[in-house]
């Protein structure tokens, strides 16, 4: 749902399954993926739903680090949420 930029599908998944804090084998969270793909509204939704903002991937990068590397709007959103 995140890779397809589908907020409605993501909401349905999160409403029915406790997957918000799940990670892939590389320790990417849903927020890491949203940050990587500059999906501002999906990232905002995940933050509102309580995703861990300080989770690190296997390279010890947070979603904020990835957003900063991509120079996208998600970094501003995560910075505000961390305050």
GROMACS .gro file of N, CA and C in nm, residues 12-82:
model
  213
   12UNK      N    1  -0.690   0.055   0.563
   12UNK     CA    2  -0.760  -0.073   0.579
   12UNK      C    3  -0.669  -0.178   0.640
   13UNK      N    4  -0.546  -0.184   0.594
   13UNK     CA    5  -0.450  -0.280   0.651
   13UNK      C    6  -0.425  -0.253   0.799
   14UNK      N    7  -0.401  -0.127   0.832
   14UNK     CA    8  -0.370  -0.093   0.971
   14UNK      C    9  -0.491  -0.109   1.063
   15UNK      N   10  -0.610  -0.092   1.008
   15UNK     CA   11  -0.731  -0.112   1.088
   15UNK      C   12  -0.754  -0.259   1.121
   16UNK      N   13  -0.705  -0.346   1.035
   16UNK     CA   14  -0.732  -0.489   1.050
   16UNK      C   15  -0.615  -0.573   1.098
   17UNK      N   16  -0.494  -0.520   1.085
   17UNK     CA   17  -0.376  -0.597   1.122
   17UNK      C   18  -0.280  -0.508   1.202
   18UNK      N   19  -0.218  -0.561   1.307
   18UNK     CA   20  -0.124  -0.481   1.387
   18UNK      C   21   0.015  -0.476   1.323
   19UNK      N   22   0.026  -0.410   1.210
   19UNK     CA   23   0.151  -0.412   1.134
   19UNK      C   24   0.227  -0.280   1.135
   20UNK      N   25   0.177  -0.179   1.206
   20UNK     CA   26   0.238  -0.046   1.194
   20UNK      C   27   0.386  -0.046   1.234
   21UNK      N   28   0.426  -0.128   1.330
   21UNK     CA   29   0.565  -0.130   1.374
   21UNK      C   30   0.646  -0.241   1.308
   22UNK      N   31   0.587  -0.316   1.217
   22UNK     CA   32   0.658  -0.426   1.151
   22UNK      C   33   0.770  -0.372   1.064
   23UNK      N   34   0.872  -0.455   1.047
   23UNK     CA   35   0.983  -0.418   0.960
   23UNK      C   36   1.006  -0.528   0.857
   24UNK      N   37   1.069  -0.488   0.746
   24UNK     CA   38   1.110  -0.586   0.647
   24UNK      C   39   1.243  -0.647   0.691
   25UNK      N   40   1.298  -0.735   0.613
   25UNK     CA   41   1.424  -0.800   0.650
   25UNK      C   42   1.538  -0.700   0.664
   26UNK      N   43   1.531  -0.587   0.595
   26UNK     CA   44   1.635  -0.485   0.606
   26UNK      C   45   1.602  -0.382   0.716
   27UNK      N   46   1.503  -0.414   0.798
   27UNK     CA   47   1.459  -0.331   0.910
   27UNK      C   48   1.387  -0.203   0.867
   28UNK      N   49   1.350  -0.193   0.740
   28UNK     CA   50   1.271  -0.080   0.693
   28UNK      C   51   1.132  -0.087   0.754
   29UNK      N   52   1.086   0.026   0.806
   29UNK     CA   53   0.948   0.036   0.851
   29UNK      C   54   0.865   0.097   0.738
   30UNK      N   55   0.736   0.105   0.760
   30UNK     CA   56   0.650   0.172   0.661
   30UNK      C   57   0.689   0.319   0.646
   31UNK      N   58   0.733   0.381   0.756
   31UNK     CA   59   0.776   0.520   0.748
   31UNK      C   60   0.905   0.536   0.668
   32UNK      N   61   0.996   0.441   0.680
   32UNK     CA   62   1.117   0.444   0.596
   32UNK      C   63   1.078   0.444   0.448
   33UNK      N   64   0.983   0.358   0.412
   33UNK     CA   65   0.941   0.350   0.272
   33UNK      C   66   0.873   0.478   0.228
   34UNK      N   67   0.786   0.534   0.312
   34UNK     CA   68   0.719   0.659   0.277
   34UNK      C   69   0.821   0.772   0.261
   35UNK      N   70   0.921   0.775   0.348
   35UNK     CA   71   1.025   0.878   0.340
   35UNK      C   72   1.107   0.862   0.211
   36UNK      N   73   1.140   0.739   0.179
   36UNK     CA   74   1.220   0.713   0.058
   36UNK      C   75   1.147   0.755  -0.069
   37UNK      N   76   1.015   0.737  -0.070
   37UNK     CA   77   0.936   0.768  -0.190
   37UNK      C   78   0.867   0.904  -0.185
   38UNK      N   79   0.901   0.987  -0.084
   38UNK     CA   80   0.843   1.121  -0.069
   38UNK      C   81   0.690   1.117  -0.066
   39UNK      N   82   0.637   1.027   0.012
   39UNK     CA   83   0.492   1.014   0.023
   39UNK      C   84   0.446   1.085   0.151
   40UNK      N   85   0.431   1.214   0.138
   40UNK     CA   86   0.403   1.303   0.250
   40UNK      C   87   0.277   1.263   0.326
   41UNK      N   88   0.167   1.243   0.255
   41UNK     CA   89   0.040   1.214   0.323
   41UNK      C   90   0.040   1.077   0.389
   42UNK      N   91   0.105   0.980   0.328
   42UNK     CA   92   0.116   0.849   0.392
   42UNK      C   93   0.204   0.859   0.516
   43UNK      N   94   0.312   0.934   0.508
   43UNK     CA   95   0.399   0.953   0.624
   43UNK      C   96   0.322   1.023   0.736
   44UNK      N   97   0.246   1.123   0.703
   44UNK     CA   98   0.166   1.194   0.803
   44UNK      C   99   0.066   1.100   0.870
   45UNK      N  100   0.001   1.019   0.790
   45UNK     CA  101  -0.094   0.922   0.843
   45UNK      C  102  -0.025   0.824   0.939
   46UNK      N  103   0.090   0.774   0.900
   46UNK     CA  104   0.165   0.681   0.985
   46UNK      C  105   0.208   0.747   1.116
   47UNK      N  106   0.248   0.870   1.109
   47UNK     CA  107   0.288   0.943   1.230
   47UNK      C  108   0.168   0.961   1.323
   48UNK      N  109   0.056   0.998   1.266
   48UNK     CA  110  -0.066   1.013   1.347
   48UNK      C  111  -0.104   0.881   1.412
   49UNK      N  112  -0.083   0.772   1.340
   49UNK     CA  113  -0.117   0.639   1.393
   49UNK      C  114  -0.016   0.587   1.495
   50UNK      N  115   0.094   0.659   1.514
   50UNK     CA  116   0.187   0.624   1.621
   50UNK      C  117   0.308   0.541   1.582
   51UNK      N  118   0.348   0.548   1.457
   51UNK     CA  119   0.466   0.471   1.415
   51UNK      C  120   0.590   0.522   1.490
   52UNK      N  121   0.684   0.432   1.512
   52UNK     CA  122   0.808   0.466   1.581
   52UNK      C  123   0.893   0.555   1.490
   53UNK      N  124   0.912   0.679   1.532
   53UNK     CA  125   0.989   0.775   1.452
   53UNK      C  126   1.139   0.753   1.463
   54UNK      N  127   1.181   0.680   1.563
   54UNK     CA  128   1.323   0.662   1.588
   54UNK      C  129   1.376   0.525   1.548
   55UNK      N  130   1.299   0.450   1.472
   55UNK     CA  131   1.343   0.317   1.427
   55UNK      C  132   1.456   0.331   1.325
   56UNK      N  133   1.549   0.237   1.330
   56UNK     CA  134   1.664   0.237   1.239
   56UNK      C  135   1.661   0.115   1.149
   57UNK      N  136   1.708   0.133   1.025
   57UNK     CA  137   1.719   0.020   0.933
   57UNK      C  138   1.852  -0.052   0.956
   58UNK      N  139   1.883  -0.149   0.872
   58UNK     CA  140   2.006  -0.228   0.889
   58UNK      C  141   2.134  -0.146   0.868
   59UNK      N  142   2.122  -0.030   0.806
   59UNK     CA  143   2.236   0.060   0.788
   59UNK      C  144   2.238   0.170   0.894
   60UNK      N  145   2.156   0.153   0.996
   60UNK     CA  146   2.142   0.246   1.107
   60UNK      C  147   2.095   0.384   1.061
   61UNK      N  148   2.000   0.384   0.967
   61UNK     CA  149   1.941   0.509   0.920
   61UNK      C  150   1.797   0.516   0.968
   62UNK      N  151   1.757   0.633   1.014
   62UNK     CA  152   1.618   0.654   1.052
   62UNK      C  153   1.541   0.700   0.927
   63UNK      N  154   1.410   0.706   0.940
   63UNK     CA  155   1.329   0.758   0.829
   63UNK      C  156   1.366   0.903   0.801
   64UNK      N  157   1.398   0.977   0.906
   64UNK     CA  158   1.440   1.117   0.888
   64UNK      C  159   1.569   1.125   0.808
   65UNK      N  160   1.663   1.039   0.837
   65UNK     CA  161   1.789   1.037   0.762
   65UNK      C  162   1.763   1.010   0.615
   66UNK      N  163   1.676   0.915   0.586
   66UNK     CA  164   1.643   0.881   0.447
   66UNK      C  165   1.574   0.998   0.379
   67UNK      N  166   1.479   1.062   0.448
   67UNK     CA  167   1.410   1.178   0.390
   67UNK      C  168   1.508   1.291   0.362
   68UNK      N  169   1.602   1.313   0.453
   68UNK     CA  170   1.703   1.417   0.430
   68UNK      C  171   1.791   1.383   0.311
   69UNK      N  172   1.828   1.256   0.297
   69UNK     CA  173   1.909   1.213   0.182
   69UNK      C  174   1.834   1.235   0.050
   70UNK      N  175   1.704   1.218   0.053
   70UNK     CA  176   1.621   1.235  -0.067
   70UNK      C  177   1.582   1.381  -0.091
   71UNK      N  178   1.610   1.469   0.007
   71UNK     CA  179   1.575   1.611  -0.001
   71UNK      C  180   1.426   1.628  -0.030
   72UNK      N  181   1.343   1.561   0.052
   72UNK     CA  182   1.200   1.570   0.027
   72UNK      C  183   1.124   1.629   0.146
   73UNK      N  184   0.993   1.648   0.127
   73UNK     CA  185   0.908   1.714   0.226
   73UNK      C  186   0.882   1.630   0.349
   74UNK      N  187   0.903   1.503   0.341
   74UNK     CA  188   0.877   1.415   0.455
   74UNK      C  189   0.971   1.450   0.571
   75UNK      N  190   1.089   1.499   0.540
   75UNK     CA  191   1.184   1.533   0.647
   75UNK      C  192   1.128   1.643   0.738
   76UNK      N  193   1.064   1.742   0.681
   76UNK     CA  194   1.004   1.849   0.762
   76UNK      C  195   0.893   1.795   0.852
   77UNK      N  196   0.816   1.704   0.798
   77UNK     CA  197   0.708   1.642   0.874
   77UNK      C  198   0.761   1.562   0.993
   78UNK      N  199   0.864   1.483   0.969
   78UNK     CA  200   0.921   1.403   1.076
   78UNK      C  201   0.987   1.492   1.182
   79UNK      N  202   1.057   1.597   1.137
   79UNK     CA  203   1.120   1.689   1.233
   79UNK      C  204   1.016   1.751   1.324
   80UNK      N  205   0.903   1.793   1.269
   80UNK     CA  206   0.797   1.853   1.350
   80UNK      C  207   0.741   1.750   1.448
   81UNK      N  208   0.726   1.628   1.405
   81UNK     CA  209   0.670   1.523   1.492
   81UNK      C  210   0.765   1.487   1.605
   82UNK      N  211   0.894   1.504   1.584
   82UNK     CA  212   0.993   1.472   1.687
   82UNK      C  213   1.004   1.580   1.795
   0.00000   0.00000   0.00000
